[in-house]
């Protein structure tokens, strides 16, 4: 005797169609169990069980007993009115519904693939609730409220820290230039120092202060804004001052710039040993201010610099008065508040990992640059998220 287990789909072609995995994934039902059948009848989605079992007495003697309507939200096809089969047990008389447990939680109308998707987006975007909502709508045709998304994440298996819902207020900003078809373009990136996550990235044609301002302003709408660290570009300075946020310079960039200025001066001017010593002493004094352990120490060193006997000329005036004294606050903000980093290393590390220099140079195609970059950044964020989880144990 030939033993073969027949399925309903072996007999009814209409049923068979929807068991195809690509059809299921097309409708956001890829993980529903075999016993749940999805049909389309008169343009409406219909769910029933392949084998219905009475939940009360476990009897298989079941008859169909009408239907009810239930709104469900799917990936790709969004909200749909679905027809759910009801059954009646012939043995004990209990009326029950199709078992939808592989598709949706009992008191929810959001299907499990949507919930998975939200959890994945949360891993990618971290605290960016509005981004998760936007991505759901744009990429998955799912429109649900902030509150629903928040509830899903709060109930998810991921540990969720409510304080982290919003960005910390402490950021680093940087841009990366790239030449695309002979035209310079800039990838702007904003990074949350405390959450260790990217807040926002954007590909733009110009690095002028208005573009930077708009990017920062949009990225931080309704978010805490305490401080932003950058390198020394004056466009950044103008944009951040306009935002009315504390702005701090990256100490590494400051030292690099000062070294460069001094070297340039030494190259152009023939100095005797004594003069040279005075200039080097001035530079070391400036570096001491930058490396001060606390604000009082930095202020004391600044006051000493004002009274200091160093060669007074255009060059030293520019460095001492136009830079160190004028921007003293931006140079020492990290001494006021432990949350503020002294350098921009964190965001630069990401750029280096995501976009090594050799890739930058060979980048020629405009299409897909932004999305490729975003994918890589997302990958970085996920990897980073995993590492964070590891170290917290
Ligand atoms: Zn029964």
Tab-separated table of C-alpha atoms and ligand atoms in Angstrom:
chain	number	residue	atom	x	y	z
A	1	UNK	CA	0.000	0.000	0.000
A	2	UNK	CA	1.315	3.386	-0.916
A	3	UNK	CA	1.544	5.773	1.989
A	4	UNK	CA	1.056	9.340	0.941
A	5	UNK	CA	-0.150	12.201	2.978
A	6	UNK	CA	-2.538	14.275	0.946
A	7	UNK	CA	-3.010	17.941	1.533
A	8	UNK	CA	-6.061	19.926	0.649
A	9	UNK	CA	-3.859	21.815	-1.825
A	10	UNK	CA	-3.307	18.610	-3.763
A	11	UNK	CA	-6.944	18.663	-4.714
A	12	UNK	CA	-7.861	22.300	-4.908
A	13	UNK	CA	-5.659	24.333	-7.251
A	14	UNK	CA	-6.817	27.628	-5.764
A	15	UNK	CA	-5.366	26.604	-2.410
A	16	UNK	CA	-2.164	25.386	-3.922
A	17	UNK	CA	-1.451	28.759	-5.489
A	18	UNK	CA	-1.150	30.517	-2.189
A	19	UNK	CA	1.204	28.001	-0.677
A	20	UNK	CA	3.875	29.204	-3.071
A	21	UNK	CA	6.378	30.994	-0.928
A	22	UNK	CA	6.800	33.980	-3.221
A	23	UNK	CA	3.070	34.602	-3.167
A	24	UNK	CA	3.114	34.441	0.586
A	25	UNK	CA	6.011	36.824	0.867
A	26	UNK	CA	4.322	39.139	-1.609
A	27	UNK	CA	1.495	39.484	0.852
A	28	UNK	CA	3.609	39.603	3.965
A	29	UNK	CA	2.582	36.145	5.122
A	30	UNK	CA	5.868	34.320	4.649
A	31	UNK	CA	5.939	32.671	8.043
A	32	UNK	CA	2.374	31.520	8.466
A	33	UNK	CA	2.218	27.887	9.356
A	34	UNK	CA	1.019	25.242	6.962
A	35	UNK	CA	-2.278	24.844	8.723
A	36	UNK	CA	-3.319	28.407	7.996
A	37	UNK	CA	-4.557	28.938	4.477
A	38	UNK	CA	-4.831	32.271	2.793
A	39	UNK	CA	-7.264	32.582	-0.093
A	40	UNK	CA	-8.593	35.379	-2.119
A	41	UNK	CA	-12.318	35.354	-2.646
A	42	UNK	CA	-14.135	38.140	-4.464
A	43	UNK	CA	-11.205	40.477	-3.918
A	44	UNK	CA	-11.069	39.877	-0.186
A	45	UNK	CA	-8.447	37.980	1.729
A	46	UNK	CA	-9.849	34.948	3.427
A	47	UNK	CA	-8.184	32.906	6.146
A	48	UNK	CA	-9.106	29.430	7.190
A	49	UNK	CA	-7.426	26.412	8.741
A	50	UNK	CA	-6.405	23.371	6.737
A	51	UNK	CA	-7.312	21.211	9.689
A	52	UNK	CA	-9.551	22.679	12.341
A	53	UNK	CA	-9.483	21.153	15.809
A	54	UNK	CA	-11.885	22.049	18.580
A	55	UNK	CA	-9.934	23.998	21.217
A	56	UNK	CA	-12.287	22.670	23.925
A	57	UNK	CA	-12.546	18.939	23.351
A	58	UNK	CA	-9.824	18.488	20.672
A	59	UNK	CA	-12.348	16.832	18.373
A	60	UNK	CA	-11.771	16.864	14.618
A	61	UNK	CA	-15.475	16.653	13.919
A	62	UNK	CA	-15.855	20.187	12.809
A	63	UNK	CA	-18.125	22.076	10.421
A	64	UNK	CA	-17.715	25.524	8.958
A	65	UNK	CA	-19.954	27.969	10.731
A	66	UNK	CA	-19.957	31.386	9.063
A	67	UNK	CA	-17.234	34.015	9.025
A	68	UNK	CA	-16.271	37.290	10.647
A	69	UNK	CA	-14.388	40.288	9.368
A	70	UNK	CA	-11.108	41.499	10.830
A	71	UNK	CA	-8.856	44.338	9.726
A	72	UNK	CA	-5.229	43.272	9.455
A	73	UNK	CA	-2.132	45.232	8.480
A	74	UNK	CA	0.307	43.467	6.159
A	75	UNK	CA	3.637	44.323	4.637
A	76	UNK	CA	3.326	45.602	1.053
A	77	UNK	CA	-0.480	45.417	0.846
A	78	UNK	CA	-1.097	47.514	3.951
A	79	UNK	CA	-4.404	47.399	5.784
A	80	UNK	CA	-6.893	44.836	4.495
A	81	UNK	CA	-10.331	43.710	5.585
A	82	UNK	CA	-9.988	39.963	5.962
A	83	UNK	CA	-12.641	37.295	6.186
A	84	UNK	CA	-11.916	34.773	8.927
A	85	UNK	CA	-13.579	31.378	8.890
A	86	UNK	CA	-15.542	30.307	11.945
A	87	UNK	CA	-16.117	26.668	12.924
A	88	UNK	CA	-18.422	24.685	15.100
A	89	UNK	CA	-17.515	21.511	16.936
A	90	UNK	CA	-19.994	18.765	16.197
A	91	UNK	CA	-19.122	16.951	19.389
A	92	UNK	CA	-19.365	19.677	22.052
A	93	UNK	CA	-20.981	22.478	20.082
A	94	UNK	CA	-18.240	25.065	20.670
A	95	UNK	CA	-17.960	27.785	18.057
A	96	UNK	CA	-14.369	28.882	17.363
A	97	UNK	CA	-12.295	30.864	14.909
A	98	UNK	CA	-9.488	29.966	12.553
A	99	UNK	CA	-6.189	29.789	14.380
A	100	UNK	CA	-4.285	32.895	13.231
A	101	UNK	CA	-1.527	32.613	15.849
A	102	UNK	CA	1.215	32.228	13.226
A	103	UNK	CA	0.109	35.465	11.591
A	104	UNK	CA	-0.989	37.914	14.279
A	105	UNK	CA	-1.241	38.317	18.041
A	106	UNK	CA	-4.789	37.925	19.437
A	107	UNK	CA	-5.401	41.547	20.427
A	108	UNK	CA	-3.548	43.200	17.592
A	109	UNK	CA	-4.272	43.923	13.961
A	110	UNK	CA	-0.598	44.255	12.994
A	111	UNK	CA	0.709	41.048	11.431
A	112	UNK	CA	3.908	39.446	12.693
A	113	UNK	CA	6.000	40.244	9.573
A	114	UNK	CA	5.263	43.927	10.178
A	115	UNK	CA	6.373	43.564	13.785
A	116	UNK	CA	9.584	41.831	12.648
A	117	UNK	CA	10.150	44.637	10.214
A	118	UNK	CA	9.729	47.284	12.934
A	119	UNK	CA	12.180	45.447	15.177
A	120	UNK	CA	14.718	45.329	12.347
A	121	UNK	CA	14.238	49.010	11.626
A	122	UNK	CA	14.709	49.751	15.297
A	123	UNK	CA	18.053	47.948	15.138
A	124	UNK	CA	19.038	50.051	12.165
A	125	UNK	CA	17.765	53.433	13.230
A	126	UNK	CA	18.059	53.065	16.963
A	127	UNK	CA	16.035	55.732	18.577
A	128	UNK	CA	14.642	57.259	15.392
A	129	UNK	CA	10.951	56.648	15.853
A	130	UNK	CA	9.898	59.032	13.108
A	131	UNK	CA	12.348	57.363	10.744
A	132	UNK	CA	10.953	53.921	11.475
A	133	UNK	CA	7.483	55.227	10.695
A	134	UNK	CA	8.644	56.936	7.515
A	135	UNK	CA	10.530	53.862	6.301
A	136	UNK	CA	7.545	51.611	6.989
A	137	UNK	CA	5.381	53.800	4.822
A	138	UNK	CA	7.890	54.352	2.032
A	139	UNK	CA	9.352	50.861	1.790
A	140	UNK	CA	6.614	48.597	3.053
A	141	UNK	CA	3.359	50.415	2.426
A	142	UNK	CA	2.481	50.184	6.101
A	143	UNK	CA	1.024	53.195	7.822
A	144	UNK	CA	0.686	52.894	11.564
A	145	UNK	CA	0.828	55.351	14.416
A	146	UNK	CA	3.874	56.348	16.443
A	147	UNK	CA	2.080	54.900	19.447
A	148	UNK	CA	1.722	51.480	17.788
A	149	UNK	CA	5.374	51.438	16.803
A	150	UNK	CA	6.369	52.446	20.295
A	151	UNK	CA	4.191	49.693	21.788
A	152	UNK	CA	5.699	47.081	19.483
A	153	UNK	CA	9.223	48.042	20.426
A	154	UNK	CA	8.364	48.233	24.101
A	155	UNK	CA	6.936	44.715	23.883
A	156	UNK	CA	9.685	43.340	21.701
A	157	UNK	CA	12.412	41.000	22.781
A	158	UNK	CA	14.931	43.784	22.388
A	159	UNK	CA	15.813	45.514	25.559
A	160	UNK	CA	14.398	48.922	25.248
A	161	UNK	CA	15.495	51.828	27.314
A	162	UNK	CA	12.880	54.514	27.330
A	163	UNK	CA	15.478	57.175	27.976
A	164	UNK	CA	17.061	56.213	24.680
A	165	UNK	CA	13.891	56.883	22.775
A	166	UNK	CA	15.180	60.332	22.052
A	167	UNK	CA	18.663	61.270	21.054
A	168	UNK	CA	20.941	62.315	23.874
A	169	UNK	CA	21.522	65.888	22.787
A	170	UNK	CA	25.272	65.378	22.375
A	171	UNK	CA	26.342	65.074	18.772
A	172	UNK	CA	29.241	65.058	16.366
A	173	UNK	CA	28.935	66.305	12.833
A	174	UNK	CA	31.185	65.687	9.876
A	175	UNK	CA	31.061	65.557	6.119
A	176	UNK	CA	32.823	63.448	3.580
A	177	UNK	CA	33.549	64.751	0.126
A	178	UNK	CA	33.241	62.545	-2.848
A	179	UNK	CA	33.650	63.217	-6.550
A	180	UNK	CA	30.798	61.861	-8.594
A	181	UNK	CA	31.035	62.175	-12.380
A	182	UNK	CA	33.498	65.009	-11.940
A	183	UNK	CA	31.335	66.927	-9.479
A	184	UNK	CA	32.116	67.305	-5.793
A	185	UNK	CA	29.388	66.134	-3.504
A	186	UNK	CA	29.241	65.817	0.233
A	187	UNK	CA	27.892	63.161	2.504
A	188	UNK	CA	26.748	64.847	5.699
A	189	UNK	CA	26.536	62.746	8.835
A	190	UNK	CA	25.322	63.433	12.354
A	191	UNK	CA	26.251	61.086	15.184
A	192	UNK	CA	24.862	60.724	18.710
A	193	UNK	CA	27.799	60.512	21.104
A	194	UNK	CA	25.936	58.926	24.013
A	195	UNK	CA	23.834	56.426	22.059
A	196	UNK	CA	26.783	55.698	19.791
A	197	UNK	CA	24.538	55.733	16.768
A	198	UNK	CA	24.156	57.663	13.546
A	199	UNK	CA	21.280	60.088	13.685
A	200	UNK	CA	21.149	61.101	10.069
A	201	UNK	CA	23.063	61.149	6.784
A	202	UNK	CA	22.452	63.012	3.544
A	203	UNK	CA	24.098	63.444	0.165
A	204	UNK	CA	24.267	67.123	-0.822
A	205	UNK	CA	25.777	69.202	-3.591
A	206	UNK	CA	27.184	71.987	-1.452
A	207	UNK	CA	28.740	72.344	1.933
A	208	UNK	CA	27.628	75.929	2.527
A	209	UNK	CA	26.400	76.897	5.963
A	210	UNK	CA	22.754	77.090	4.875
A	211	UNK	CA	22.803	73.475	3.638
A	212	UNK	CA	24.497	72.359	6.852
A	213	UNK	CA	22.033	74.331	8.955
A	214	UNK	CA	19.040	72.804	7.155
A	215	UNK	CA	20.450	69.312	7.526
A	216	UNK	CA	21.093	69.723	11.261
A	217	UNK	CA	17.810	71.466	11.881
A	218	UNK	CA	15.796	68.744	10.117
A	219	UNK	CA	17.767	65.912	11.695
A	220	UNK	CA	17.231	67.264	15.196
A	221	UNK	CA	13.652	68.443	14.956
A	222	UNK	CA	11.941	67.769	18.307
A	223	UNK	CA	15.157	66.328	19.677
A	224	UNK	CA	17.359	67.508	22.510
A	225	UNK	CA	20.102	69.800	21.292
A	226	UNK	CA	22.944	70.396	23.728
A	227	UNK	CA	26.202	70.275	21.812
A	228	UNK	CA	27.675	69.488	18.399
A	229	UNK	CA	31.343	68.821	17.743
A	230	UNK	CA	32.993	69.483	14.380
A	231	UNK	CA	36.269	70.279	12.759
A	232	UNK	CA	37.210	73.888	12.080
A	233	UNK	CA	35.301	74.663	8.862
A	234	UNK	CA	33.674	78.065	9.178
A	235	UNK	CA	30.493	76.854	7.414
A	236	UNK	CA	29.913	74.423	10.285
A	237	UNK	CA	30.510	77.163	12.819
A	238	UNK	CA	27.959	79.471	11.227
A	239	UNK	CA	25.353	76.713	10.922
A	240	UNK	CA	25.709	75.516	14.508
A	241	UNK	CA	25.776	79.021	15.984
A	242	UNK	CA	22.521	79.659	14.148
A	243	UNK	CA	21.038	76.514	15.719
A	244	UNK	CA	21.887	78.001	19.116
A	245	UNK	CA	23.624	74.836	20.276
A	246	UNK	CA	26.950	74.591	22.077
A	247	UNK	CA	29.609	74.118	19.466
A	248	UNK	CA	32.960	72.515	20.155
A	249	UNK	CA	35.985	72.018	17.983
A	250	UNK	CA	37.699	68.667	17.676
A	251	UNK	CA	40.962	68.924	19.618
A	252	UNK	CA	42.772	66.744	17.120
A	253	UNK	CA	41.867	69.052	14.239
A	254	UNK	CA	42.761	72.126	16.252
A	255	UNK	CA	46.232	70.796	17.036
A	256	UNK	CA	46.710	69.717	13.446
A	257	UNK	CA	45.744	73.175	12.194
A	258	UNK	CA	48.024	74.933	14.693
A	259	UNK	CA	50.957	72.698	13.776
A	260	UNK	CA	50.341	73.445	10.117
A	261	UNK	CA	50.236	77.214	10.680
A	262	UNK	CA	53.456	77.194	12.687
A	263	UNK	CA	55.196	75.010	10.123
A	264	UNK	CA	54.049	77.324	7.341
A	265	UNK	CA	55.408	80.308	9.243
A	266	UNK	CA	58.749	78.591	9.898
A	267	UNK	CA	59.052	77.647	6.219
A	268	UNK	CA	58.502	81.234	5.085
A	269	UNK	CA	60.574	83.021	7.695
A	270	UNK	CA	64.240	82.655	8.484
A	271	UNK	CA	64.315	82.533	12.275
A	272	UNK	CA	67.336	82.428	14.529
A	273	UNK	CA	67.533	79.918	17.343
A	274	UNK	CA	66.313	82.335	19.997
A	275	UNK	CA	63.246	83.411	17.970
A	276	UNK	CA	62.506	79.832	17.119
A	277	UNK	CA	62.496	78.889	20.803
A	278	UNK	CA	59.978	81.621	21.590
A	279	UNK	CA	57.613	80.447	18.875
A	280	UNK	CA	57.873	76.842	19.999
A	281	UNK	CA	57.255	77.929	23.587
A	282	UNK	CA	54.133	79.793	22.418
A	283	UNK	CA	52.864	76.730	20.595
A	284	UNK	CA	53.452	74.536	23.631
A	285	UNK	CA	51.570	76.999	25.813
A	286	UNK	CA	48.614	76.851	23.415
A	287	UNK	CA	48.683	73.052	23.458
A	288	UNK	CA	48.663	73.138	27.274
A	289	UNK	CA	45.411	75.082	27.148
A	290	UNK	CA	43.919	72.491	24.805
A	291	UNK	CA	45.089	69.645	27.030
A	292	UNK	CA	44.015	71.219	30.327
A	293	UNK	CA	42.351	68.857	32.788
A	294	UNK	CA	39.651	71.241	33.866
A	295	UNK	CA	38.154	74.568	32.955
A	296	UNK	CA	39.873	76.539	35.740
A	297	UNK	CA	43.244	75.300	34.596
A	298	UNK	CA	42.422	76.212	30.985
A	299	UNK	CA	41.299	79.708	32.041
A	300	UNK	CA	44.433	80.220	34.109
A	301	UNK	CA	46.603	79.202	31.152
A	302	UNK	CA	44.608	81.495	28.868
A	303	UNK	CA	45.174	84.461	31.181
A	304	UNK	CA	48.870	83.628	31.305
A	305	UNK	CA	48.901	83.550	27.512
A	306	UNK	CA	47.492	87.073	27.375
A	307	UNK	CA	50.312	88.349	29.589
A	308	UNK	CA	52.925	86.164	27.978
A	309	UNK	CA	56.032	87.548	26.365
A	310	UNK	CA	56.016	86.166	22.837
A	311	UNK	CA	56.939	87.723	19.483
A	312	UNK	CA	54.044	90.022	18.594
A	313	UNK	CA	53.307	90.067	14.882
A	314	UNK	CA	50.451	89.422	12.474
A	315	UNK	CA	50.910	85.667	12.635
A	316	UNK	CA	50.908	85.335	16.431
A	317	UNK	CA	48.093	87.879	16.776
A	318	UNK	CA	45.947	85.773	14.488
A	319	UNK	CA	46.599	82.560	16.384
A	320	UNK	CA	46.420	83.962	19.912
A	321	UNK	CA	43.695	86.588	19.624
A	322	UNK	CA	41.690	85.635	16.568
A	323	UNK	CA	41.664	81.962	17.420
A	324	UNK	CA	42.559	80.848	20.955
A	325	UNK	CA	41.037	83.804	22.812
A	326	UNK	CA	38.082	84.319	20.445
A	327	UNK	CA	37.108	80.665	20.346
A	328	UNK	CA	38.166	79.752	23.868
A	329	UNK	CA	34.662	78.456	24.641
A	330	UNK	CA	34.493	76.218	21.577
A	331	UNK	CA	37.956	74.899	22.437
A	332	UNK	CA	37.169	74.007	26.039
A	333	UNK	CA	33.491	72.948	26.038
A	334	UNK	CA	34.503	69.352	26.789
A	335	UNK	CA	35.926	70.574	30.115
A	336	UNK	CA	32.538	71.916	31.184
A	337	UNK	CA	30.632	68.711	30.636
A	338	UNK	CA	31.836	65.092	30.715
A	339	UNK	CA	29.351	64.078	28.035
A	340	UNK	CA	31.090	66.221	25.471
A	341	UNK	CA	33.997	64.491	23.741
A	342	UNK	CA	37.204	66.411	23.106
A	343	UNK	CA	37.605	64.996	19.604
A	344	UNK	CA	35.498	63.921	16.646
A	345	UNK	CA	37.195	60.523	16.516
A	346	UNK	CA	33.999	58.527	16.853
A	347	UNK	CA	32.360	59.828	13.720
A	348	UNK	CA	35.618	59.778	11.793
A	349	UNK	CA	36.123	56.134	12.673
A	350	UNK	CA	32.757	55.342	11.155
A	351	UNK	CA	33.614	57.191	7.975
A	352	UNK	CA	36.883	55.344	7.747
A	353	UNK	CA	35.275	51.974	8.280
A	354	UNK	CA	32.389	52.606	5.949
A	355	UNK	CA	34.156	54.549	3.255
A	356	UNK	CA	37.864	53.880	3.012
A	357	UNK	CA	39.820	56.388	0.962
A	358	UNK	CA	40.358	54.070	-1.991
A	359	UNK	CA	36.602	53.654	-2.388
A	360	UNK	CA	36.122	57.407	-2.231
A	361	UNK	CA	38.504	57.920	-5.131
A	362	UNK	CA	37.006	55.313	-7.400
A	363	UNK	CA	33.411	56.290	-6.752
A	364	UNK	CA	32.085	57.340	-10.113
A	365	UNK	CA	28.454	56.434	-10.286
A	366	UNK	CA	25.937	58.805	-8.862
A	367	UNK	CA	23.039	56.396	-8.847
A	368	UNK	CA	23.125	54.188	-5.870
A	369	UNK	CA	25.880	56.026	-4.073
A	370	UNK	CA	23.584	57.297	-1.414
A	371	UNK	CA	21.782	54.007	-0.971
A	372	UNK	CA	25.013	52.021	-0.963
A	373	UNK	CA	26.412	54.337	1.614
A	374	UNK	CA	23.261	54.109	3.678
A	375	UNK	CA	23.336	50.314	3.486
A	376	UNK	CA	26.898	50.309	4.718
A	377	UNK	CA	26.094	52.736	7.477
A	378	UNK	CA	23.121	50.639	8.470
A	379	UNK	CA	25.314	47.599	8.505
A	380	UNK	CA	27.738	49.472	10.698
A	381	UNK	CA	24.953	50.469	13.029
A	382	UNK	CA	23.662	46.903	13.311
A	383	UNK	CA	27.135	45.526	13.912
A	384	UNK	CA	27.762	48.239	16.416
A	385	UNK	CA	24.458	47.507	18.109
A	386	UNK	CA	25.420	43.842	18.436
A	387	UNK	CA	28.799	44.717	19.881
A	388	UNK	CA	27.138	47.035	22.360
A	389	UNK	CA	24.832	44.208	23.435
A	390	UNK	CA	27.775	41.885	23.905
A	391	UNK	CA	29.727	44.235	26.047
A	392	UNK	CA	26.750	44.954	28.290
A	393	UNK	CA	26.821	41.389	29.588
B	1	LIG	ZN1	-15.513	20.307	20.892
